[in-house]
PDB file of C-alpha atoms in Angstrom:
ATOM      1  CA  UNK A  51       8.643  20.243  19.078  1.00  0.00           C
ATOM      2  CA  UNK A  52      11.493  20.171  17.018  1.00  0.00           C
ATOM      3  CA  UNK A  53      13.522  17.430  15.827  1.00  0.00           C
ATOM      4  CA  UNK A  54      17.222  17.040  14.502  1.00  0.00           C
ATOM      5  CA  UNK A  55      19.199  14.264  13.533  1.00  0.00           C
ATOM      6  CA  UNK A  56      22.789  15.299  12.604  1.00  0.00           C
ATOM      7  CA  UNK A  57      23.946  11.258  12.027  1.00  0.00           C
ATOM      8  CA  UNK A  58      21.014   9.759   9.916  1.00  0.00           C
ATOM      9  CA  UNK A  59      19.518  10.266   6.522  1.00  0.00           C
ATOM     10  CA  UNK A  60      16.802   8.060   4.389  1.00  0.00           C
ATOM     11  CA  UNK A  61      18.539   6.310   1.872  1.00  0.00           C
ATOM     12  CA  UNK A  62      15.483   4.085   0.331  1.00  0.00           C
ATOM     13  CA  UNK A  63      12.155   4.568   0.348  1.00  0.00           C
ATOM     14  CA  UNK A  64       9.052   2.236  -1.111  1.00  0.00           C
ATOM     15  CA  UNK A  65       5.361   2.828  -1.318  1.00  0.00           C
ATOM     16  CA  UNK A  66       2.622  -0.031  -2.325  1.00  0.00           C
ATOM     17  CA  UNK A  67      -0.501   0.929  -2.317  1.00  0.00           C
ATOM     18  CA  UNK A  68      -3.535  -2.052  -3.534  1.00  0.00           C
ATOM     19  CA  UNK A  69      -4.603  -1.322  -7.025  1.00  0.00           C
ATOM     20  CA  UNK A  70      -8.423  -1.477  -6.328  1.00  0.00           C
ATOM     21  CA  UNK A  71      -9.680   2.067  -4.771  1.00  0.00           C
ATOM     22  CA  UNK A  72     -13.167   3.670  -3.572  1.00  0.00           C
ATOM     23  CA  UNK A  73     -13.871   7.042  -4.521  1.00  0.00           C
ATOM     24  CA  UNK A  74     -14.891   8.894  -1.047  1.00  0.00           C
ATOM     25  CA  UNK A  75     -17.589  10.590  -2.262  1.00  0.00           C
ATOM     26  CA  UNK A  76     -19.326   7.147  -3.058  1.00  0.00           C
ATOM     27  CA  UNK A  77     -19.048   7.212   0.834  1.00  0.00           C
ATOM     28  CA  UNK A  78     -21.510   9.483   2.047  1.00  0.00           C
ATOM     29  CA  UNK A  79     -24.228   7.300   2.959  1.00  0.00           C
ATOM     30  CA  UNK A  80     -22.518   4.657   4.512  1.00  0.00           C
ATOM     31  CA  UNK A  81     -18.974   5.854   6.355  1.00  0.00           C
ATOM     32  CA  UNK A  82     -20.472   9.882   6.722  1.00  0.00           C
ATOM     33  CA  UNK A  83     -24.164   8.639   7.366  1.00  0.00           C
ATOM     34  CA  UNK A  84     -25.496  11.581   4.997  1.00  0.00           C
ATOM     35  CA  UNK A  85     -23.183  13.807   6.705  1.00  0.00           C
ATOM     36  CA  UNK A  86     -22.384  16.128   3.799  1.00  0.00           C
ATOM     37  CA  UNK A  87     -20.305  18.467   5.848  1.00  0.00           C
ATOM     38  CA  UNK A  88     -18.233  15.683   7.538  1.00  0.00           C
ATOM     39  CA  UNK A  89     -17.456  14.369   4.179  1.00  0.00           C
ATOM     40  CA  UNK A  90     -16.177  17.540   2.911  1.00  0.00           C
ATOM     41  CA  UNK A  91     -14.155  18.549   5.982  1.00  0.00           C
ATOM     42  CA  UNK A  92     -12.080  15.551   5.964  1.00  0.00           C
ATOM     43  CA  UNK A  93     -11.632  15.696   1.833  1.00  0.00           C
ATOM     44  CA  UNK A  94     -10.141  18.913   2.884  1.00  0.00           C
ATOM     45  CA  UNK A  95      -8.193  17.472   5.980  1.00  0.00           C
ATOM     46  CA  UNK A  96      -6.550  14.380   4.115  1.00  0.00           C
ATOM     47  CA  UNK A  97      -6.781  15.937   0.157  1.00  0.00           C
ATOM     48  CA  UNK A  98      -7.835  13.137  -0.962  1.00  0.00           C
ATOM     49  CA  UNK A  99     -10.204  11.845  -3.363  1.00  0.00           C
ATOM     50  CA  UNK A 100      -9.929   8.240  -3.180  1.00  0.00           C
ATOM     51  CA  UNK A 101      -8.706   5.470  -0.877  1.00  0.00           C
ATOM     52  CA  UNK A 102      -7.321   2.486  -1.852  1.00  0.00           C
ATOM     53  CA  UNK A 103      -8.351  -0.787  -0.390  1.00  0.00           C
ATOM     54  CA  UNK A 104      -6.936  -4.380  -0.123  1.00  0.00           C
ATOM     55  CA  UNK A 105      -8.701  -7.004  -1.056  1.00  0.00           C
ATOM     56  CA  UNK A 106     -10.173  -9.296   1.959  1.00  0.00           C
ATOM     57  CA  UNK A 107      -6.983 -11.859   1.689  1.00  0.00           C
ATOM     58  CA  UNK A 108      -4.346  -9.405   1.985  1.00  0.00           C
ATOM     59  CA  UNK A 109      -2.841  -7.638   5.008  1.00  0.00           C
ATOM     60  CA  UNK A 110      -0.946  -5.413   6.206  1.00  0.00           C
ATOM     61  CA  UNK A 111       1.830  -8.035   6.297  1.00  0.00           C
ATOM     62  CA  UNK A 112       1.852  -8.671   2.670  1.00  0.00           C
ATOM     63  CA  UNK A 113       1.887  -5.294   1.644  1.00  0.00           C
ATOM     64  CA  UNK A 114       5.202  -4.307   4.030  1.00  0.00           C
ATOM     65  CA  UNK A 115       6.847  -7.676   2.517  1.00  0.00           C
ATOM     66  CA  UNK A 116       6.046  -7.241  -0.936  1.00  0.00           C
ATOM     67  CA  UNK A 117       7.278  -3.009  -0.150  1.00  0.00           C
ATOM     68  CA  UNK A 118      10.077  -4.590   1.719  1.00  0.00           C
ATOM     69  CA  UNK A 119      11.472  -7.212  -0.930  1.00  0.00           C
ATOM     70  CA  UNK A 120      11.321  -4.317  -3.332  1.00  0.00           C
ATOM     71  CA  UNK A 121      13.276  -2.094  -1.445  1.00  0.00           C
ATOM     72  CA  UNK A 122      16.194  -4.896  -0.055  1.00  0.00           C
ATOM     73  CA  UNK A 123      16.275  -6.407  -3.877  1.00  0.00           C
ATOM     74  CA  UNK A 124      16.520  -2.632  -5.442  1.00  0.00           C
ATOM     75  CA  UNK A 125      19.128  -1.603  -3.089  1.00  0.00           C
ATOM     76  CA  UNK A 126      20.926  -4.652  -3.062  1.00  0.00           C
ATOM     77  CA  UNK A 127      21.002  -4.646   0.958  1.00  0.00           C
ATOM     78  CA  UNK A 128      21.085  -7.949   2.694  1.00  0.00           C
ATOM     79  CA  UNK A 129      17.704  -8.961   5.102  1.00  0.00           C
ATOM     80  CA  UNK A 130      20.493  -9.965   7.318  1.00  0.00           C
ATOM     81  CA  UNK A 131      22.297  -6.253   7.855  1.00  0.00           C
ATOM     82  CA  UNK A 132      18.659  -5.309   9.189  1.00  0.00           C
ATOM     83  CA  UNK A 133      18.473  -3.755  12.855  1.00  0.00           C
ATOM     84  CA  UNK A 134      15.446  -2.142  13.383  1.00  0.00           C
ATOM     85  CA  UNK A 135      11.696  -3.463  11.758  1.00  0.00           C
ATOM     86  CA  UNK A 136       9.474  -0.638  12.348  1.00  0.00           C
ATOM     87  CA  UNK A 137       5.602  -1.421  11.108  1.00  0.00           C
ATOM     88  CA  UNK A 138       3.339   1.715  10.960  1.00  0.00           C
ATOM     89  CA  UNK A 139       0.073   0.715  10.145  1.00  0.00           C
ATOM     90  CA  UNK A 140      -3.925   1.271  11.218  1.00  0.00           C
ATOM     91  CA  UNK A 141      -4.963  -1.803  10.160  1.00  0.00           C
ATOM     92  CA  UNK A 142      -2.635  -4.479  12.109  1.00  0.00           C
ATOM     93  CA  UNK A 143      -2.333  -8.563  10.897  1.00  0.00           C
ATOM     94  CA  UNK A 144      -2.694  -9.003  14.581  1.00  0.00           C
ATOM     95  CA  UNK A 145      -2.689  -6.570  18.155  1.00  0.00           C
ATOM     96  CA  UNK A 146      -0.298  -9.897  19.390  1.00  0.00           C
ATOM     97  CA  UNK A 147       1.870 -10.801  18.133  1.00  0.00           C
ATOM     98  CA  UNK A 148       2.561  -7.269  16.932  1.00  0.00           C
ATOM     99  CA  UNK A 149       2.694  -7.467  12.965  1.00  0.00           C
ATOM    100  CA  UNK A 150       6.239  -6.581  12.521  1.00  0.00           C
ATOM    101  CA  UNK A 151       7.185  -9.467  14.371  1.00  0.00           C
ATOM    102  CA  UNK A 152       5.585 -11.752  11.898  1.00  0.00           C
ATOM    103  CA  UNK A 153       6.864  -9.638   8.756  1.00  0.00           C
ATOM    104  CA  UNK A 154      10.449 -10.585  10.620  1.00  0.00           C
ATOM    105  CA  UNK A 155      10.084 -13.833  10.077  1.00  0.00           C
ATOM    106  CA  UNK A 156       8.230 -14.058   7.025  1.00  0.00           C
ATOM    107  CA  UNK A 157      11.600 -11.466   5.702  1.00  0.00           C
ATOM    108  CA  UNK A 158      14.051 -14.223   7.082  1.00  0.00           C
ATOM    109  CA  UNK A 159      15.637 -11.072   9.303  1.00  0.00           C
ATOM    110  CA  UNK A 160      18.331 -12.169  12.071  1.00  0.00           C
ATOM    111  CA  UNK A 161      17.584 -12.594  15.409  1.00  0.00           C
ATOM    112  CA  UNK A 162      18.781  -8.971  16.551  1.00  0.00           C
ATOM    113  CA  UNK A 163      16.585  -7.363  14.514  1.00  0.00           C
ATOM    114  CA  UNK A 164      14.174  -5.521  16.773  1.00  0.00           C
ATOM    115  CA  UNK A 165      10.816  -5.615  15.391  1.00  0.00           C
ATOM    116  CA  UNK A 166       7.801  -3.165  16.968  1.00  0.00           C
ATOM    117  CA  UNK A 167       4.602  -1.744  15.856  1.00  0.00           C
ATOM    118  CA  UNK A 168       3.150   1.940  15.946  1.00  0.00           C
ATOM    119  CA  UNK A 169      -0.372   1.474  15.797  1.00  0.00           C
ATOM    120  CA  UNK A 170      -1.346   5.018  13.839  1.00  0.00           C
ATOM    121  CA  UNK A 171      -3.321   6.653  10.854  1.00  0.00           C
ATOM    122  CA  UNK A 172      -2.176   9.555   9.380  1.00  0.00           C
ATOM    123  CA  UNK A 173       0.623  11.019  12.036  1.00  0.00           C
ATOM    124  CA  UNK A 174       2.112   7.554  11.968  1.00  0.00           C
ATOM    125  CA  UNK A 175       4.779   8.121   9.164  1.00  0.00           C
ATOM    126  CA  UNK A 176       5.834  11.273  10.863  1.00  0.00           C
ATOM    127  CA  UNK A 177       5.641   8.941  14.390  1.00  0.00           C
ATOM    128  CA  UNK A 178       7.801   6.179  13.163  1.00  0.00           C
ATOM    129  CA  UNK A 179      10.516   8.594  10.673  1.00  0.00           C
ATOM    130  CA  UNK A 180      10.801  10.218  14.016  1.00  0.00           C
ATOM    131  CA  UNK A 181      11.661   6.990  16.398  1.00  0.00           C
ATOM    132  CA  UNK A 182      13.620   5.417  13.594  1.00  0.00           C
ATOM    133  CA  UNK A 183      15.797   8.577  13.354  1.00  0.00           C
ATOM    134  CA  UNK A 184      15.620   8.437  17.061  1.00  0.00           C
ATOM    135  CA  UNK A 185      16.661   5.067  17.337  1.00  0.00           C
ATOM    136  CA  UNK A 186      19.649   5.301  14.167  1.00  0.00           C
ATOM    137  CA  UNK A 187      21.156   8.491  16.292  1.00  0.00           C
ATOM    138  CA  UNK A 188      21.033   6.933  19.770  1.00  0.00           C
ATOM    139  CA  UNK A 189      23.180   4.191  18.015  1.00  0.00           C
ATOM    140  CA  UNK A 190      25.406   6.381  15.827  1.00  0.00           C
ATOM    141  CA  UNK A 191      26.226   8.310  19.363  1.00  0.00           C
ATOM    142  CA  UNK A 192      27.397   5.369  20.575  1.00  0.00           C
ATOM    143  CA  UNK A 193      30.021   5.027  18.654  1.00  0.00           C
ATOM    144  CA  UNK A 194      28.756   2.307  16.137  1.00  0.00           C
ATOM    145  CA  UNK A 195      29.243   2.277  12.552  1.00  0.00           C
ATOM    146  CA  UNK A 196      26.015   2.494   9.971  1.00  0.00           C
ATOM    147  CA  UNK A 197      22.605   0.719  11.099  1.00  0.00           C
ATOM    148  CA  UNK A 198      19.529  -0.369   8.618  1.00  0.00           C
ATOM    149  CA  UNK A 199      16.170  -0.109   9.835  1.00  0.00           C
ATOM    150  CA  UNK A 200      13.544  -0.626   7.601  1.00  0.00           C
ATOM    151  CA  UNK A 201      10.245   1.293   7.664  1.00  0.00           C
TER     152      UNK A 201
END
């Protein structure tokens, strides 16, 4: 399937990763069970080398609102102007509430703000650019003027 969006473009975009990380090899015997094979197919799959892991205390939630104050202060964009709180994650606060609905509140966002998660690994940034963009040009079509989701 292809995609295009004639009325919305990415502006801002922030990344925070945790600083700690675990080399996959160091994996082998406990994730890939001795599975040398499995451990090299999905080094080729992902092209990774390491992963980085939180620590225990911190969540998904405190990683989108530390990514999220970064982005609002850097840009200078108001929490308030907000429409759209998309959370993409594997590793949800919570299955209910949905996490995005707490990282609404704990971002002060108003009351219209829709706030949703996508529960995905890797597809889910392509999953949630694609519904954001879906979401931006259903609402430019309509006649409105610009609209801030954050993702």
């Amino acid at each position: 399937m292809k995609a295009t969006f004639h009325k919305t473009k990415i502006t801002g975009i922030m990344t925070v990763v945790p600083s700690d990380y675990v080399d996959i090899d160091s994996e082998l015997d406990t994730i890939y069970k001795g599975d040398i094979k499995a451990l090299q197919r999905i080094k080729k799959v992902i092209g990774l080398q390491k992963r980085h892991v939180a620590p225990k205390h911190i969540t998904a939630s405190d990683l989108g609102e530390y990514a999220a104050t970064l982005l609002l202060k850097g840009m200078n964009i108001d929490a308030k102007s907000i429409d759209a709180l998309i959370m993409v994650t594997q590793t949800p606060d919570y299955f209910l509430p949905a996490t995005a609905c707490y990282l609404h509140g704990r971002l002060g966002l108003p009351d219209t703000c829709c706030a949703f998660d996508v529960n995905q690994a890797c597809a889910g940034y392509l999953y949630g650019l694609y519904i954001a963009h879906s979401i931006l040009d259903s609402a430019n079509n309509g006649g409105g003027g610009q609209h801030n989701v954050f993702y």
